[in-house]
């Protein structure tokens, strides 16, 4: 009960604020309720769950090494795009992949793709803000992610990779 | 576009259930978990955004993050996006509401991009995995690229809508 209350306290506070404001400005209150009803969509969770269960991340990691070339890049993008959860969940996953042989470039591509190109999320984005907005953002993100992956690898190189790995041996 | 999302989910769910009821059950359990976790912040944010949007005249929203707010609006949107932690679940409906009430396309694209790729709040966590050098470089590049994404989306919407 206490945990439940803690989880919901911000929502309850928001409800109170909205309730008070809605009572003072009934017009705005009605409008707010209308906006709220339209925008709660739940189905996206099912998509995320399915992707999470079916994508064998650990088994793919060794195929993303230094010599993996274009194929490795494509795989890294797909792997990130088929993931679930916010970016900070991706850091431990990326660490495991790094240890299993994924190159630094592909790690950054994976992280970038995870953060802004997740397919279930893009479907949801299309539903919310429309296909032109969603797909152009998707394309521009992809270009940036590839560019950043290559640039970051150039800038950081192998020592940083070694450093990161050593940090986890401790 | 809603029907498409439902259709895609339905088909994938069917295929998954046919291939492995076990895994499908696990996926659905995860989905329920996600939903339960996301519901409180989703309700809170949408309530607050909805009431603010309903109360603020469109002129105010437009002057802050509207098409006419230009670069200032983009900087404002990028700062909010970098500093806050909102899941896409919440961000897209919010962007939709704002777009319908005076916010600019470029500004919203910058907001969404920085929200997803730049994390000030999670930077210490990121650094504990990859070190500060990597963290600063990755976030810095993502921050600047977000303005490019804003421009690209603005251009696309101008051409096709």
Short mmCIF file of C-alpha atoms in Angstrom, two decimals:
data_model
loop_
_atom_site.label_atom_id
_atom_site.label_comp_id
_atom_site.label_asym_id
_atom_site.label_seq_id
_atom_site.Cartn_x
_atom_site.Cartn_y
_atom_site.Cartn_z
CA UNK A 1 0.00 0.00 0.00
CA UNK A 2 2.77 2.35 0.99
CA UNK A 3 4.75 1.51 -2.13
CA UNK A 4 1.67 2.01 -4.24
CA UNK A 5 1.06 5.39 -2.67
CA UNK A 6 4.65 6.44 -3.22
CA UNK A 7 4.46 5.47 -6.88
CA UNK A 8 1.28 7.39 -7.41
CA UNK A 9 1.96 10.45 -5.29
CA UNK A 10 3.04 12.65 -8.20
CA UNK A 11 0.04 11.52 -10.23
CA UNK A 12 -2.23 12.26 -7.27
CA UNK A 13 -0.67 15.68 -6.81
CA UNK A 14 -1.12 16.33 -10.54
CA UNK A 15 -4.74 15.21 -10.28
CA UNK A 16 -5.33 17.61 -7.36
CA UNK A 17 -3.72 20.52 -9.19
CA UNK A 18 -5.69 19.75 -12.32
CA UNK A 19 -8.86 19.30 -10.29
CA UNK A 20 -8.50 22.67 -8.57
CA UNK A 21 -7.57 24.47 -11.78
CA UNK A 22 -10.34 22.65 -13.61
CA UNK A 23 -12.86 23.76 -11.01
CA UNK A 24 -11.75 27.38 -11.28
CA UNK A 25 -11.60 27.28 -15.08
CA UNK A 26 -14.19 24.67 -16.08
CA UNK A 27 -13.59 25.25 -19.77
CA UNK A 28 -9.90 24.37 -19.46
CA UNK A 29 -10.71 21.42 -17.20
CA UNK A 30 -12.98 19.88 -19.81
CA UNK A 31 -10.38 20.44 -22.50
CA UNK A 32 -7.69 18.80 -20.34
CA UNK A 33 -9.84 15.71 -19.73
CA UNK A 34 -10.43 15.39 -23.44
CA UNK A 35 -6.70 15.58 -24.18
CA UNK A 36 -5.93 13.02 -21.48
CA UNK A 37 -8.44 10.47 -22.74
CA UNK A 38 -7.18 10.56 -26.30
CA UNK A 39 -3.54 10.08 -25.48
CA UNK A 40 -3.29 7.11 -23.17
CA UNK A 41 -2.30 4.18 -25.31
CA UNK A 42 -1.25 0.88 -23.84
CA UNK A 43 -0.62 -1.45 -26.70
CA UNK A 44 2.95 -0.27 -27.18
CA UNK A 45 3.99 -2.18 -24.02
CA UNK A 46 3.07 -5.47 -25.67
CA UNK A 47 5.31 -4.70 -28.65
CA UNK A 48 8.22 -3.83 -26.39
CA UNK A 49 7.74 -7.04 -24.42
CA UNK A 50 7.70 -9.17 -27.57
CA UNK A 51 10.91 -7.63 -28.89
CA UNK A 52 12.62 -8.03 -25.56
CA UNK A 53 11.80 -11.73 -25.34
CA UNK A 54 12.66 -12.67 -28.91
CA UNK A 55 15.91 -10.84 -29.70
CA UNK A 56 18.98 -12.89 -28.70
CA UNK A 57 21.29 -10.00 -27.85
CA UNK A 58 24.10 -11.98 -26.20
CA UNK A 59 24.44 -14.39 -29.08
CA UNK A 60 24.84 -11.61 -31.64
CA UNK A 61 27.47 -9.59 -29.74
CA UNK A 62 30.53 -11.59 -30.94
CA UNK A 63 29.52 -10.88 -34.56
CA UNK A 64 29.93 -7.15 -34.01
CA UNK A 65 33.72 -7.10 -33.64
CA UNK A 66 36.42 -4.95 -35.25
CA UNK A 67 36.33 -6.85 -38.54
CA UNK A 68 32.55 -6.99 -38.85
CA UNK A 69 32.35 -4.09 -41.34
CA UNK A 70 29.02 -3.05 -42.84
CA UNK A 71 27.32 -6.19 -41.64
CA UNK A 72 28.30 -5.39 -38.07
CA UNK A 73 26.96 -1.86 -38.42
CA UNK A 74 23.62 -3.06 -39.77
CA UNK A 75 23.36 -5.64 -37.00
CA UNK A 76 24.19 -3.05 -34.34
CA UNK A 77 21.47 -0.74 -35.64
CA UNK A 78 18.92 -3.55 -35.76
CA UNK A 79 19.86 -4.77 -32.32
CA UNK A 80 19.38 -1.32 -30.80
CA UNK A 81 16.21 -0.66 -32.75
CA UNK A 82 14.60 -3.88 -31.56
CA UNK A 83 15.18 -3.21 -27.89
CA UNK A 84 13.00 -2.10 -25.04
CA UNK A 85 13.44 0.30 -22.19
CA UNK A 86 15.05 3.70 -21.59
CA UNK A 87 18.66 4.45 -22.51
CA UNK A 88 20.07 3.89 -19.03
CA UNK A 89 18.98 0.26 -19.26
CA UNK A 90 21.16 -0.01 -22.37
CA UNK A 91 24.44 0.82 -20.58
CA UNK A 92 24.79 -2.52 -18.76
CA UNK A 93 23.74 -4.35 -21.94
CA UNK A 94 26.39 -2.45 -23.92
CA UNK A 95 28.98 -3.35 -21.33
CA UNK A 96 28.23 -7.05 -21.67
CA UNK A 97 28.42 -6.72 -25.46
CA UNK A 98 31.76 -4.94 -25.23
CA UNK A 99 33.12 -7.76 -23.14
CA UNK A 100 31.87 -10.29 -25.65
CA UNK A 101 33.85 -8.66 -28.43
CA UNK A 102 31.70 -5.92 -29.93
CA UNK A 103 33.79 -3.05 -31.29
CA UNK A 104 33.58 0.42 -29.78
CA UNK A 105 32.08 1.84 -32.96
CA UNK A 106 29.30 -0.72 -32.96
CA UNK A 107 28.67 -0.11 -29.27
CA UNK A 108 28.03 3.58 -29.95
CA UNK A 109 25.85 2.74 -32.93
CA UNK A 110 23.95 0.29 -30.77
CA UNK A 111 23.46 2.88 -28.03
CA UNK A 112 22.37 5.54 -30.51
CA UNK A 113 19.95 3.22 -32.20
CA UNK A 114 18.59 2.07 -28.84
CA UNK A 115 18.04 5.63 -27.72
CA UNK A 116 16.23 7.05 -30.71
CA UNK A 117 15.31 4.41 -33.26
CA UNK A 118 13.48 1.75 -31.27
CA UNK A 119 10.95 0.31 -33.70
CA UNK A 120 8.03 -0.17 -31.29
CA UNK A 121 8.53 3.43 -30.20
CA UNK A 122 8.64 4.66 -33.79
CA UNK A 123 5.33 2.92 -34.47
CA UNK A 124 3.92 4.71 -31.47
CA UNK A 125 5.45 7.97 -32.67
CA UNK A 126 3.78 7.54 -36.08
CA UNK A 127 0.50 7.08 -34.29
CA UNK A 128 1.02 10.20 -32.17
CA UNK A 129 2.66 12.83 -34.32
CA UNK A 130 2.25 11.38 -37.79
CA UNK A 131 4.43 9.50 -40.29
CA UNK A 132 6.26 12.47 -41.81
CA UNK A 133 7.53 13.74 -38.45
CA UNK A 134 8.39 10.24 -37.21
CA UNK A 135 10.08 8.91 -40.33
CA UNK A 136 12.12 12.03 -41.08
CA UNK A 137 13.30 12.06 -37.47
CA UNK A 138 14.16 8.37 -37.83
CA UNK A 139 16.21 8.98 -40.99
CA UNK A 140 18.03 12.01 -39.58
CA UNK A 141 18.77 10.09 -36.39
CA UNK A 142 20.19 7.15 -38.33
CA UNK A 143 22.55 9.43 -40.26
CA UNK A 144 23.70 11.07 -37.02
CA UNK A 145 24.16 7.79 -35.21
CA UNK A 146 26.38 6.31 -37.94
CA UNK A 147 28.40 9.51 -38.10
CA UNK A 148 28.79 9.64 -34.32
CA UNK A 149 29.81 5.99 -34.13
CA UNK A 150 32.62 6.45 -36.62
CA UNK A 151 33.72 9.79 -35.14
CA UNK A 152 33.72 8.54 -31.57
CA UNK A 153 35.78 5.51 -32.50
CA UNK A 154 38.30 7.73 -34.32
CA UNK A 155 38.51 10.09 -31.36
CA UNK A 156 38.76 7.48 -28.66
CA UNK A 157 40.46 4.47 -30.15
CA UNK A 158 41.57 1.27 -28.56
CA UNK A 159 42.97 2.61 -25.28
CA UNK A 160 39.56 3.78 -24.16
CA UNK A 161 38.11 0.40 -24.95
CA UNK A 162 40.86 -1.15 -22.81
CA UNK A 163 40.13 1.34 -20.04
CA UNK A 164 36.45 0.50 -20.02
CA UNK A 165 37.13 -3.20 -19.92
CA UNK A 166 39.67 -2.80 -17.11
CA UNK A 167 37.17 -0.84 -15.06
CA UNK A 168 34.97 -3.89 -15.03
CA UNK A 169 37.68 -6.37 -14.13
CA UNK A 170 38.00 -4.62 -10.79
CA UNK B 1 -2.49 5.42 -38.01
CA UNK B 2 -3.81 3.77 -34.85
CA UNK B 3 -5.20 0.78 -36.69
CA UNK B 4 -1.75 0.04 -38.06
CA UNK B 5 -0.22 -0.19 -34.62
CA UNK B 6 -2.98 -2.50 -33.43
CA UNK B 7 -2.70 -4.64 -36.53
CA UNK B 8 1.09 -4.93 -36.24
CA UNK B 9 0.86 -5.84 -32.58
CA UNK B 10 -1.91 -8.35 -33.21
CA UNK B 11 0.00 -10.10 -36.00
CA UNK B 12 3.27 -10.21 -34.05
CA UNK B 13 1.48 -11.49 -30.98
CA UNK B 14 -0.18 -14.23 -33.03
CA UNK B 15 3.10 -15.32 -34.62
CA UNK B 16 4.83 -15.26 -31.26
CA UNK B 17 2.09 -17.31 -29.59
CA UNK B 18 2.22 -19.88 -32.37
CA UNK B 19 6.00 -20.15 -32.10
CA UNK B 20 6.26 -20.26 -28.34
CA UNK B 21 3.39 -19.79 -25.88
CA UNK B 22 6.00 -19.74 -23.11
CA UNK B 23 7.90 -16.75 -24.46
CA UNK B 24 4.70 -14.97 -25.37
CA UNK B 25 3.50 -15.29 -21.81
CA UNK B 26 6.79 -13.80 -20.63
CA UNK B 27 6.42 -10.93 -23.09
CA UNK B 28 2.89 -10.20 -21.92
CA UNK B 29 4.00 -10.26 -18.32
CA UNK B 30 6.70 -7.75 -19.21
CA UNK B 31 4.11 -5.64 -21.00
CA UNK B 32 1.88 -5.61 -17.96
CA UNK B 33 4.84 -4.64 -15.78
CA UNK B 34 5.77 -1.81 -18.14
CA UNK B 35 2.20 -0.60 -18.17
CA UNK B 36 1.88 -0.63 -14.38
CA UNK B 37 5.19 1.21 -14.03
CA UNK B 38 4.42 3.74 -16.68
CA UNK B 39 0.88 4.58 -15.66
CA UNK B 40 1.62 6.90 -12.71
CA UNK B 41 4.17 9.14 -14.47
CA UNK B 42 2.12 9.02 -17.68
CA UNK B 43 -1.04 10.18 -15.93
CA UNK B 44 0.83 12.85 -14.00
CA UNK B 45 2.63 14.31 -17.01
CA UNK B 46 -0.36 14.20 -19.30
CA UNK B 47 -2.61 15.77 -16.68
CA UNK B 48 -0.17 18.61 -16.10
CA UNK B 49 0.56 19.13 -19.78
CA UNK B 50 -3.13 18.96 -20.65
CA UNK B 51 -4.19 21.50 -18.06
CA UNK B 52 -1.29 23.84 -18.89
CA UNK B 53 -2.10 23.63 -22.57
CA UNK B 54 -5.76 24.20 -21.85
CA UNK B 55 -4.97 27.22 -19.66
CA UNK B 56 -2.13 28.82 -21.60
CA UNK B 57 -3.25 30.79 -24.59
CA UNK B 58 -1.77 29.34 -27.75
CA UNK B 59 0.02 32.62 -28.26
CA UNK B 60 2.15 32.00 -25.16
CA UNK B 61 3.10 28.46 -26.22
CA UNK B 62 3.86 29.70 -29.71
CA UNK B 63 6.05 32.53 -28.47
CA UNK B 64 8.09 30.11 -26.33
CA UNK B 65 8.42 27.05 -28.58
CA UNK B 66 6.40 27.92 -31.67
CA UNK B 67 7.57 28.14 -35.27
CA UNK B 68 8.27 31.84 -34.79
CA UNK B 69 10.34 31.34 -31.64
CA UNK B 70 13.15 30.27 -33.97
CA UNK B 71 16.52 29.47 -32.53
CA UNK B 72 15.61 30.65 -29.03
CA UNK B 73 12.72 28.18 -28.98
CA UNK B 74 15.01 25.40 -30.17
CA UNK B 75 17.55 26.11 -27.44
CA UNK B 76 14.77 26.15 -24.86
CA UNK B 77 13.38 22.86 -26.21
CA UNK B 78 16.85 21.28 -26.24
CA UNK B 79 17.51 22.27 -22.63
CA UNK B 80 14.20 20.86 -21.44
CA UNK B 81 14.82 17.71 -23.46
CA UNK B 82 18.33 17.20 -22.09
CA UNK B 83 17.43 17.82 -18.47
CA UNK B 84 14.23 15.84 -18.17
CA UNK B 85 13.77 12.08 -18.15
CA UNK B 86 10.58 11.15 -19.95
CA UNK B 87 9.87 7.86 -21.69
CA UNK B 88 8.70 7.97 -25.30
CA UNK B 89 5.36 6.73 -24.04
CA UNK B 90 4.86 10.09 -22.45
CA UNK B 91 6.88 12.31 -24.77
CA UNK B 92 5.03 11.58 -28.01
CA UNK B 93 1.50 12.19 -26.76
CA UNK B 94 2.86 15.32 -25.10
CA UNK B 95 4.50 16.47 -28.34
CA UNK B 96 1.23 15.83 -30.14
CA UNK B 97 -0.74 17.97 -27.69
CA UNK B 98 1.85 20.75 -27.93
CA UNK B 99 1.98 20.58 -31.73
CA UNK B 100 -1.79 20.93 -31.86
CA UNK B 101 -1.57 23.97 -29.62
CA UNK B 102 1.01 26.20 -31.19
CA UNK B 103 4.39 24.48 -30.76
CA UNK B 104 6.73 24.42 -33.78
CA UNK B 105 7.76 21.26 -35.61
CA UNK B 106 11.51 21.94 -35.44
CA UNK B 107 11.27 22.78 -31.75
CA UNK B 108 9.38 19.57 -30.99
CA UNK B 109 11.83 17.47 -33.02
CA UNK B 110 14.74 19.00 -31.10
CA UNK B 111 12.91 18.36 -27.85
CA UNK B 112 12.21 14.70 -28.67
CA UNK B 113 15.74 14.09 -29.96
CA UNK B 114 17.53 15.57 -26.97
CA UNK B 115 15.12 13.79 -24.67
CA UNK B 116 16.06 10.45 -26.20
CA UNK B 117 19.77 10.88 -26.85
CA UNK B 118 21.04 13.35 -24.28
CA UNK B 119 20.80 12.53 -20.59
CA UNK B 120 22.16 14.98 -18.05
CA UNK B 121 20.47 13.20 -15.18
CA UNK B 122 21.83 9.82 -16.26
CA UNK B 123 25.32 11.09 -17.12
CA UNK B 124 26.89 9.90 -13.82
CA UNK B 125 25.46 6.44 -14.45
CA UNK B 126 26.74 6.46 -18.03
CA UNK B 127 30.17 7.58 -16.83
CA UNK B 128 30.31 4.74 -14.32
CA UNK B 129 30.19 2.39 -17.30
CA UNK B 130 32.17 4.22 -19.97
CA UNK B 131 34.08 7.00 -18.18
CA UNK B 132 33.53 10.76 -18.40
CA UNK B 133 35.40 11.30 -21.64
CA UNK B 134 33.12 8.97 -23.57
CA UNK B 135 30.03 10.26 -21.79
CA UNK B 136 30.76 13.91 -22.51
CA UNK B 137 31.64 13.25 -26.13
CA UNK B 138 28.60 11.10 -26.80
CA UNK B 139 26.16 13.48 -25.13
CA UNK B 140 27.79 16.54 -26.67
CA UNK B 141 27.63 15.14 -30.19
CA UNK B 142 24.06 13.98 -29.70
CA UNK B 143 23.11 17.45 -28.41
CA UNK B 144 24.44 19.23 -31.48
CA UNK B 145 23.08 16.67 -33.88
CA UNK B 146 19.60 17.17 -32.41
CA UNK B 147 19.48 20.61 -34.02
CA UNK B 148 20.25 19.00 -37.37
CA UNK B 149 17.40 16.57 -36.77
CA UNK B 150 15.15 19.51 -35.92
CA UNK B 151 16.00 21.13 -39.23
CA UNK B 152 15.51 17.87 -41.19
CA UNK B 153 12.10 17.19 -39.65
CA UNK B 154 11.03 20.80 -40.18
CA UNK B 155 12.05 20.54 -43.83
CA UNK B 156 10.27 17.20 -44.31
CA UNK B 157 7.05 18.47 -42.76
CA UNK B 158 7.22 21.60 -44.93
CA UNK B 159 7.61 19.55 -48.08
CA UNK B 160 5.12 16.78 -47.43
CA UNK B 161 2.42 18.33 -45.27
#
